[in-house]
């Protein structure tokens, strides 16, 4: 059973079916766009690398028949529309839009060029009409953050049973953080927790939040998943380590960087799934007929070193629940 | 040569049709059976895969159910409450089974006590009433229950599994299972390149598909014919290649499909392959076979052409060869080396050609021979004629000299002597002509024997009468022995032979005599002529039977004839069917004999013991006053005969023909006592008719003599038949006189009376 699940996970994660529904046609060179919030790094992030690997497996090889045009908002939300427009002008066959605001910005700029998004709560954010039938020219991967965040709070509470006040780092410009917060508040009430929300849209905001949290220490921190927080993870990790604050993140990247725990989907898996969208679309599929995929697997990642550093004993049930334990 | 080649075309077409038809038939049969085979194999493979897939999915789900029902174990640590224990067990299960999203523990009253979820909130002692949940109801009864599929948020396929708690107290664990995990099972199933498997639920909605996007769209495949058929079946595995010929995929492309039911869920797994791919091997095989067939047909065509050609070319050889031979090229040989009946036929033709050649050569040779013979014969004839005319000149020369002598002689005794010699000469000339005519007729083959029964004495008597005078002149003794025998032979020819024998004997005997006698030799009568002449040497016995050969006179004594007598005998003897015998002692004498068959009936009547005496012409019967009629269409002959008769004292009338004679006789009141008539009269009349008319007109059968220049046996036979004596021209007066005497000596014949001739 375990093997079976593993295999199925691998299959799902790799996203490539043994059957070549479509595949790169020989002799054709595909030009796609890659719209991202963070600055473009020379070495691709693990997520982007996973996507590129998945594309390769489907027959799209950068440098051979795949040309990627990158466009970045340089971590500035205001620059997203420009970045999007710039990319659209180059008329790629499709555009990868990484991040919910990115996806929305891309959607604003083009109604014809297919967009494969990597976003969250696509329906709640108004990116697509429904998950099964997206309509329009945009489809892709949609995380269920609104559902996950209360769960994260729950797990955090289970980890730190004595916690009574939890800081929440969010971004006011994120389309769905508000809804997330609402859900979190509901759960917090059930759990008997007081919330301390901090908007960390810009780095300055983050610094301000840090100082506020230093002044009035919460018992734990819940970081809403967002590309910003992903970008800032190093900063955040350092802060929470310094301040001995148990922190729940959205993805394991932050835990790798030193955070205590994360509960969410595996980004690399989801990025790899996006390749199959690109494959279908590049072979002529209509994006409006491709349902948006949600993550199937969620992993609880716990950094035991950080726990030890925090002097935190992880309860047994939580250890059972954990999928990955980092030493 | 016309260029029709129907035989070739026929054979080629026949062979081609035979070969082609058998190829086509065998090819068609092959294709038909391999098609069926292929399809059956396909069906089986797909069925197997479907069954395997079904059991995989079934196992997966059952494993899940098993895990769910076996999740809880009795608590070992009493410090932990049962519920907490159970919650931890559930957490463990969540970790083991990623497909399970939420686990709930429902006590036997239907109240939810625990909820553990990946997404939803965990709850303890939740107090939600789930007693109406059909899963709870079923599981409380002790069975594992699988709910129908529902699509969470319209997109993700989920199923609830309700498992009874192993404690058996009616508590139930409810699990929400994300069916996207079944995708892995289905994705592994491959058929060929484009074949795949998918799972539909009991309502025909897609549960799992290699293309997960389809599943997330809540695709309803219940419209597909194969799905409809499977749902209608409810149970069992479909042998669907036959039953679902119209299977199509959602895009409408025809597919080969097999399905299997997944127990106990009521789902169906379909294993499908596009028909074009499934049939591709078949089509490939078909096209291969078609190519093979076409090339085989091509080969068959070539083979048929070659075979037909090899069959037809010997026939054509024969045909053209036969034509050539038929056109006259007899040297042409037909070459056929086929080693069969046709070669034999060709050899037959060749043999025939060779035989024809030989025949022609033979014919030509024979023609050449015959021509040579004819030429030789011609030359022989020319020589004969030359010799004959040469020999004939002599007597004529003598006669002319004698005539000259007569003219210049005044004395009666000289004149008589000369006249005698002239008569002798004429007689000799007559004999010569007789001989010539005889031999020429015999040469021409114009003479045939007509045997009859007659008394040999008739011939003996004639011989006697004919030759006694001559013998007496030469002072030879001629004795003809009478005989009563009757023989079966041709009297005319036989008489000729014997006459020649006697003539020769008389001629070539200087002293002594000639004897003619008969001897019986078995069934034959041998008539022999002995003489006491000079004999014939042994080495000349053959020679003498040749023309113009006379012994003892190398230069041919003309007075002894032309030397044709024995030549004539030599030709007559075979006609009579007889042989000539010759015995001779040189210096003593010779015997010539011929044998003829005796007649069956030997009649003693008319036996002649002796012959009538011979009358010398000078003794003469008085001819004075005899009334005679001479009939001859030749003026000279008529006149001369009339003159002779008048000289002898007869009253002679000379008429040209019968009519003429009757006209003359009408002027007389006497019937003639004698008629001498030529045989060949003018106007086609023959002498016998004339004689008859005269006899009729005179109403009496006076004696008549036929004279004729025709020495042929026909005249003689006719004359004999009517019993008129015949004299051959030139008639010797002495003979005539003797004959007249004989005939008139018979006495009156009732013709003396006076009457008036009838008017004719």
mmCIF file with all atom_site columns, N, CA and C in Angstrom, chain B residues 623-667:
data_model
loop_
_atom_site.group_PDB
_atom_site.id
_atom_site.type_symbol
_atom_site.label_atom_id
_atom_site.label_alt_id
_atom_site.label_comp_id
_atom_site.label_asym_id
_atom_site.label_entity_id
_atom_site.label_seq_id
_atom_site.pdbx_PDB_ins_code
_atom_site.Cartn_x
_atom_site.Cartn_y
_atom_site.Cartn_z
_atom_site.occupancy
_atom_site.B_iso_or_equiv
_atom_site.pdbx_formal_charge
_atom_site.auth_seq_id
_atom_site.auth_comp_id
_atom_site.auth_asym_id
_atom_site.auth_atom_id
_atom_site.pdbx_PDB_model_num
ATOM 1   N N  . UNK B 1 623 ? -15.371 -73.471 -162.180 1.00 0.00 ? 623 UNK B N  1
ATOM 2   C CA . UNK B 1 623 ? -15.959 -72.240 -161.691 1.00 0.00 ? 623 UNK B CA 1
ATOM 3   C C  . UNK B 1 623 ? -16.764 -71.509 -162.753 1.00 0.00 ? 623 UNK B C  1
ATOM 4   N N  . UNK B 1 624 ? -16.795 -72.166 -163.913 1.00 0.00 ? 624 UNK B N  1
ATOM 5   C CA . UNK B 1 624 ? -17.483 -71.524 -165.012 1.00 0.00 ? 624 UNK B CA 1
ATOM 6   C C  . UNK B 1 624 ? -18.937 -71.346 -164.692 1.00 0.00 ? 624 UNK B C  1
ATOM 7   N N  . UNK B 1 625 ? -19.377 -70.191 -164.882 1.00 0.00 ? 625 UNK B N  1
ATOM 8   C CA . UNK B 1 625 ? -20.788 -69.901 -164.711 1.00 0.00 ? 625 UNK B CA 1
ATOM 9   C C  . UNK B 1 625 ? -21.222 -69.702 -163.268 1.00 0.00 ? 625 UNK B C  1
ATOM 10  N N  . UNK B 1 626 ? -20.256 -69.706 -162.353 1.00 0.00 ? 626 UNK B N  1
ATOM 11  C CA . UNK B 1 626 ? -20.652 -69.439 -160.948 1.00 0.00 ? 626 UNK B CA 1
ATOM 12  C C  . UNK B 1 626 ? -21.000 -67.966 -160.813 1.00 0.00 ? 626 UNK B C  1
ATOM 13  N N  . UNK B 1 627 ? -22.169 -67.746 -160.171 1.00 0.00 ? 627 UNK B N  1
ATOM 14  C CA . UNK B 1 627 ? -22.608 -66.360 -159.968 1.00 0.00 ? 627 UNK B CA 1
ATOM 15  C C  . UNK B 1 627 ? -22.061 -65.886 -158.625 1.00 0.00 ? 627 UNK B C  1
ATOM 16  N N  . UNK B 1 628 ? -21.113 -64.963 -158.701 1.00 0.00 ? 628 UNK B N  1
ATOM 17  C CA . UNK B 1 628 ? -20.494 -64.476 -157.449 1.00 0.00 ? 628 UNK B CA 1
ATOM 18  C C  . UNK B 1 628 ? -20.696 -62.975 -157.298 1.00 0.00 ? 628 UNK B C  1
ATOM 19  N N  . UNK B 1 629 ? -20.712 -62.599 -156.069 1.00 0.00 ? 629 UNK B N  1
ATOM 20  C CA . UNK B 1 629 ? -20.806 -61.152 -155.755 1.00 0.00 ? 629 UNK B CA 1
ATOM 21  C C  . UNK B 1 629 ? -19.557 -60.741 -154.975 1.00 0.00 ? 629 UNK B C  1
ATOM 22  N N  . UNK B 1 630 ? -18.951 -59.716 -155.437 1.00 0.00 ? 630 UNK B N  1
ATOM 23  C CA . UNK B 1 630 ? -17.774 -59.173 -154.727 1.00 0.00 ? 630 UNK B CA 1
ATOM 24  C C  . UNK B 1 630 ? -18.192 -57.858 -154.098 1.00 0.00 ? 630 UNK B C  1
ATOM 25  N N  . UNK B 1 631 ? -17.986 -57.742 -152.804 1.00 0.00 ? 631 UNK B N  1
ATOM 26  C CA . UNK B 1 631 ? -18.311 -56.478 -152.105 1.00 0.00 ? 631 UNK B CA 1
ATOM 27  C C  . UNK B 1 631 ? -17.030 -55.946 -151.477 1.00 0.00 ? 631 UNK B C  1
ATOM 28  N N  . UNK B 1 632 ? -16.643 -54.779 -151.885 1.00 0.00 ? 632 UNK B N  1
ATOM 29  C CA . UNK B 1 632 ? -15.470 -54.124 -151.270 1.00 0.00 ? 632 UNK B CA 1
ATOM 30  C C  . UNK B 1 632 ? -15.557 -52.641 -151.545 1.00 0.00 ? 632 UNK B C  1
ATOM 31  N N  . UNK B 1 633 ? -15.323 -51.889 -150.536 1.00 0.00 ? 633 UNK B N  1
ATOM 32  C CA . UNK B 1 633 ? -15.449 -50.445 -150.764 1.00 0.00 ? 633 UNK B CA 1
ATOM 33  C C  . UNK B 1 633 ? -14.216 -49.890 -151.451 1.00 0.00 ? 633 UNK B C  1
ATOM 34  N N  . UNK B 1 634 ? -13.161 -50.680 -151.534 1.00 0.00 ? 634 UNK B N  1
ATOM 35  C CA . UNK B 1 634 ? -11.968 -50.214 -152.233 1.00 0.00 ? 634 UNK B CA 1
ATOM 36  C C  . UNK B 1 634 ? -12.072 -50.576 -153.709 1.00 0.00 ? 634 UNK B C  1
ATOM 37  N N  . UNK B 1 635 ? -11.972 -49.575 -154.535 1.00 0.00 ? 635 UNK B N  1
ATOM 38  C CA . UNK B 1 635 ? -12.204 -49.761 -155.965 1.00 0.00 ? 635 UNK B CA 1
ATOM 39  C C  . UNK B 1 635 ? -11.215 -50.725 -156.569 1.00 0.00 ? 635 UNK B C  1
ATOM 40  N N  . UNK B 1 636 ? -9.978  -50.580 -156.231 1.00 0.00 ? 636 UNK B N  1
ATOM 41  C CA . UNK B 1 636 ? -8.940  -51.412 -156.852 1.00 0.00 ? 636 UNK B CA 1
ATOM 42  C C  . UNK B 1 636 ? -9.122  -52.847 -156.450 1.00 0.00 ? 636 UNK B C  1
ATOM 43  N N  . UNK B 1 637 ? -9.359  -53.022 -155.150 1.00 0.00 ? 637 UNK B N  1
ATOM 44  C CA . UNK B 1 637 ? -9.522  -54.406 -154.698 1.00 0.00 ? 637 UNK B CA 1
ATOM 45  C C  . UNK B 1 637 ? -10.731 -55.041 -155.345 1.00 0.00 ? 637 UNK B C  1
ATOM 46  N N  . UNK B 1 638 ? -11.786 -54.266 -155.356 1.00 0.00 ? 638 UNK B N  1
ATOM 47  C CA . UNK B 1 638 ? -13.033 -54.752 -155.955 1.00 0.00 ? 638 UNK B CA 1
ATOM 48  C C  . UNK B 1 638 ? -12.806 -55.139 -157.411 1.00 0.00 ? 638 UNK B C  1
ATOM 49  N N  . UNK B 1 639 ? -12.207 -54.240 -158.144 1.00 0.00 ? 639 UNK B N  1
ATOM 50  C CA . UNK B 1 639 ? -12.030 -54.468 -159.593 1.00 0.00 ? 639 UNK B CA 1
ATOM 51  C C  . UNK B 1 639 ? -11.128 -55.656 -159.854 1.00 0.00 ? 639 UNK B C  1
ATOM 52  N N  . UNK B 1 640 ? -10.052 -55.725 -159.067 1.00 0.00 ? 640 UNK B N  1
ATOM 53  C CA . UNK B 1 640 ? -9.102  -56.807 -159.347 1.00 0.00 ? 640 UNK B CA 1
ATOM 54  C C  . UNK B 1 640 ? -9.701  -58.152 -159.028 1.00 0.00 ? 640 UNK B C  1
ATOM 55  N N  . UNK B 1 641 ? -10.454 -58.190 -157.951 1.00 0.00 ? 641 UNK B N  1
ATOM 56  C CA . UNK B 1 641 ? -11.070 -59.473 -157.577 1.00 0.00 ? 641 UNK B CA 1
ATOM 57  C C  . UNK B 1 641 ? -12.119 -59.867 -158.602 1.00 0.00 ? 641 UNK B C  1
ATOM 58  N N  . UNK B 1 642 ? -12.886 -58.852 -158.945 1.00 0.00 ? 642 UNK B N  1
ATOM 59  C CA . UNK B 1 642 ? -13.887 -59.154 -159.968 1.00 0.00 ? 642 UNK B CA 1
ATOM 60  C C  . UNK B 1 642 ? -13.196 -59.699 -161.238 1.00 0.00 ? 642 UNK B C  1
ATOM 61  N N  . UNK B 1 643 ? -12.133 -59.057 -161.634 1.00 0.00 ? 643 UNK B N  1
ATOM 62  C CA . UNK B 1 643 ? -11.429 -59.490 -162.836 1.00 0.00 ? 643 UNK B CA 1
ATOM 63  C C  . UNK B 1 643 ? -10.930 -60.916 -162.718 1.00 0.00 ? 643 UNK B C  1
ATOM 64  N N  . UNK B 1 644 ? -10.419 -61.222 -161.534 1.00 0.00 ? 644 UNK B N  1
ATOM 65  C CA . UNK B 1 644 ? -9.896  -62.572 -161.331 1.00 0.00 ? 644 UNK B CA 1
ATOM 66  C C  . UNK B 1 644 ? -10.989 -63.611 -161.478 1.00 0.00 ? 644 UNK B C  1
ATOM 67  N N  . UNK B 1 645 ? -12.108 -63.297 -160.829 1.00 0.00 ? 645 UNK B N  1
ATOM 68  C CA . UNK B 1 645 ? -13.227 -64.235 -160.899 1.00 0.00 ? 645 UNK B CA 1
ATOM 69  C C  . UNK B 1 645 ? -13.699 -64.412 -162.355 1.00 0.00 ? 645 UNK B C  1
ATOM 70  N N  . UNK B 1 646 ? -13.784 -63.319 -163.007 1.00 0.00 ? 646 UNK B N  1
ATOM 71  C CA . UNK B 1 646 ? -14.203 -63.384 -164.428 1.00 0.00 ? 646 UNK B CA 1
ATOM 72  C C  . UNK B 1 646 ? -13.217 -64.223 -165.221 1.00 0.00 ? 646 UNK B C  1
ATOM 73  N N  . UNK B 1 647 ? -11.981 -64.046 -164.891 1.00 0.00 ? 647 UNK B N  1
ATOM 74  C CA . UNK B 1 647 ? -10.947 -64.819 -165.563 1.00 0.00 ? 647 UNK B CA 1
ATOM 75  C C  . UNK B 1 647 ? -11.186 -66.297 -165.346 1.00 0.00 ? 647 UNK B C  1
ATOM 76  N N  . UNK B 1 648 ? -11.574 -66.585 -164.136 1.00 0.00 ? 648 UNK B N  1
ATOM 77  C CA . UNK B 1 648 ? -11.836 -67.990 -163.846 1.00 0.00 ? 648 UNK B CA 1
ATOM 78  C C  . UNK B 1 648 ? -13.174 -68.455 -164.414 1.00 0.00 ? 648 UNK B C  1
ATOM 79  N N  . UNK B 1 649 ? -13.936 -67.580 -165.027 1.00 0.00 ? 649 UNK B N  1
ATOM 80  C CA . UNK B 1 649 ? -15.169 -68.000 -165.708 1.00 0.00 ? 649 UNK B CA 1
ATOM 81  C C  . UNK B 1 649 ? -16.420 -67.702 -164.895 1.00 0.00 ? 649 UNK B C  1
ATOM 82  N N  . UNK B 1 650 ? -16.240 -66.944 -163.792 1.00 0.00 ? 650 UNK B N  1
ATOM 83  C CA . UNK B 1 650 ? -17.434 -66.633 -162.998 1.00 0.00 ? 650 UNK B CA 1
ATOM 84  C C  . UNK B 1 650 ? -18.137 -65.435 -163.552 1.00 0.00 ? 650 UNK B C  1
ATOM 85  N N  . UNK B 1 651 ? -19.378 -65.411 -163.158 1.00 0.00 ? 651 UNK B N  1
ATOM 86  C CA . UNK B 1 651 ? -20.128 -64.188 -163.404 1.00 0.00 ? 651 UNK B CA 1
ATOM 87  C C  . UNK B 1 651 ? -20.011 -63.391 -162.103 1.00 0.00 ? 651 UNK B C  1
ATOM 88  N N  . UNK B 1 652 ? -19.286 -62.327 -162.150 1.00 0.00 ? 652 UNK B N  1
ATOM 89  C CA . UNK B 1 652 ? -18.992 -61.619 -160.880 1.00 0.00 ? 652 UNK B CA 1
ATOM 90  C C  . UNK B 1 652 ? -19.553 -60.208 -160.891 1.00 0.00 ? 652 UNK B C  1
ATOM 91  N N  . UNK B 1 653 ? -20.290 -59.937 -159.848 1.00 0.00 ? 653 UNK B N  1
ATOM 92  C CA . UNK B 1 653 ? -20.754 -58.563 -159.640 1.00 0.00 ? 653 UNK B CA 1
ATOM 93  C C  . UNK B 1 653 ? -19.803 -57.889 -158.645 1.00 0.00 ? 653 UNK B C  1
ATOM 94  N N  . UNK B 1 654 ? -19.581 -56.637 -158.850 1.00 0.00 ? 654 UNK B N  1
ATOM 95  C CA . UNK B 1 654 ? -18.723 -55.914 -157.896 1.00 0.00 ? 654 UNK B CA 1
ATOM 96  C C  . UNK B 1 654 ? -19.514 -54.770 -157.291 1.00 0.00 ? 654 UNK B C  1
ATOM 97  N N  . UNK B 1 655 ? -19.707 -54.839 -156.003 1.00 0.00 ? 655 UNK B N  1
ATOM 98  C CA . UNK B 1 655 ? -20.481 -53.786 -155.316 1.00 0.00 ? 655 UNK B CA 1
ATOM 99  C C  . UNK B 1 655 ? -19.643 -53.121 -154.238 1.00 0.00 ? 655 UNK B C  1
ATOM 100 N N  . UNK B 1 656 ? -20.090 -51.875 -153.966 1.00 0.00 ? 656 UNK B N  1
ATOM 101 C CA . UNK B 1 656 ? -19.327 -51.128 -152.960 1.00 0.00 ? 656 UNK B CA 1
ATOM 102 C C  . UNK B 1 656 ? -19.678 -51.560 -151.545 1.00 0.00 ? 656 UNK B C  1
ATOM 103 N N  . UNK B 1 657 ? -20.979 -51.797 -151.381 1.00 0.00 ? 657 UNK B N  1
ATOM 104 C CA . UNK B 1 657 ? -21.453 -52.158 -150.057 1.00 0.00 ? 657 UNK B CA 1
ATOM 105 C C  . UNK B 1 657 ? -22.683 -53.007 -150.181 1.00 0.00 ? 657 UNK B C  1
ATOM 106 N N  . UNK B 1 658 ? -23.282 -53.317 -149.067 1.00 0.00 ? 658 UNK B N  1
ATOM 107 C CA . UNK B 1 658 ? -24.442 -54.166 -149.053 1.00 0.00 ? 658 UNK B CA 1
ATOM 108 C C  . UNK B 1 658 ? -25.578 -53.604 -149.908 1.00 0.00 ? 658 UNK B C  1
ATOM 109 N N  . UNK B 1 659 ? -25.824 -52.339 -149.673 1.00 0.00 ? 659 UNK B N  1
ATOM 110 C CA . UNK B 1 659 ? -26.929 -51.728 -150.432 1.00 0.00 ? 659 UNK B CA 1
ATOM 111 C C  . UNK B 1 659 ? -26.689 -51.799 -151.928 1.00 0.00 ? 659 UNK B C  1
ATOM 112 N N  . UNK B 1 660 ? -25.485 -51.446 -152.228 1.00 0.00 ? 660 UNK B N  1
ATOM 113 C CA . UNK B 1 660 ? -25.110 -51.485 -153.638 1.00 0.00 ? 660 UNK B CA 1
ATOM 114 C C  . UNK B 1 660 ? -25.284 -52.882 -154.178 1.00 0.00 ? 660 UNK B C  1
ATOM 115 N N  . UNK B 1 661 ? -24.860 -53.841 -153.407 1.00 0.00 ? 661 UNK B N  1
ATOM 116 C CA . UNK B 1 661 ? -24.964 -55.236 -153.876 1.00 0.00 ? 661 UNK B CA 1
ATOM 117 C C  . UNK B 1 661 ? -26.415 -55.618 -154.094 1.00 0.00 ? 661 UNK B C  1
ATOM 118 N N  . UNK B 1 662 ? -27.246 -55.262 -153.152 1.00 0.00 ? 662 UNK B N  1
ATOM 119 C CA . UNK B 1 662 ? -28.661 -55.631 -153.285 1.00 0.00 ? 662 UNK B CA 1
ATOM 120 C C  . UNK B 1 662 ? -29.271 -54.957 -154.515 1.00 0.00 ? 662 UNK B C  1
ATOM 121 N N  . UNK B 1 663 ? -28.890 -53.758 -154.710 1.00 0.00 ? 663 UNK B N  1
ATOM 122 C CA . UNK B 1 663 ? -29.400 -53.042 -155.889 1.00 0.00 ? 663 UNK B CA 1
ATOM 123 C C  . UNK B 1 663 ? -29.021 -53.776 -157.165 1.00 0.00 ? 663 UNK B C  1
ATOM 124 N N  . UNK B 1 664 ? -27.750 -54.206 -157.177 1.00 0.00 ? 664 UNK B N  1
ATOM 125 C CA . UNK B 1 664 ? -27.304 -54.928 -158.381 1.00 0.00 ? 664 UNK B CA 1
ATOM 126 C C  . UNK B 1 664 ? -28.029 -56.247 -158.530 1.00 0.00 ? 664 UNK B C  1
ATOM 127 N N  . UNK B 1 665 ? -28.131 -56.924 -157.345 1.00 0.00 ? 665 UNK B N  1
ATOM 128 C CA . UNK B 1 665 ? -28.761 -58.255 -157.433 1.00 0.00 ? 665 UNK B CA 1
ATOM 129 C C  . UNK B 1 665 ? -30.214 -58.166 -157.863 1.00 0.00 ? 665 UNK B C  1
ATOM 130 N N  . UNK B 1 666 ? -30.847 -57.089 -157.557 1.00 0.00 ? 666 UNK B N  1
ATOM 131 C CA . UNK B 1 666 ? -32.265 -56.934 -157.937 1.00 0.00 ? 666 UNK B CA 1
ATOM 132 C C  . UNK B 1 666 ? -32.452 -57.009 -159.444 1.00 0.00 ? 666 UNK B C  1
ATOM 133 N N  . UNK B 1 667 ? -31.349 -56.698 -160.098 1.00 0.00 ? 667 UNK B N  1
ATOM 134 C CA . UNK B 1 667 ? -31.464 -56.742 -161.569 1.00 0.00 ? 667 UNK B CA 1
ATOM 135 C C  . UNK B 1 667 ? -31.269 -58.137 -162.139 1.00 0.00 ? 667 UNK B C  1
#
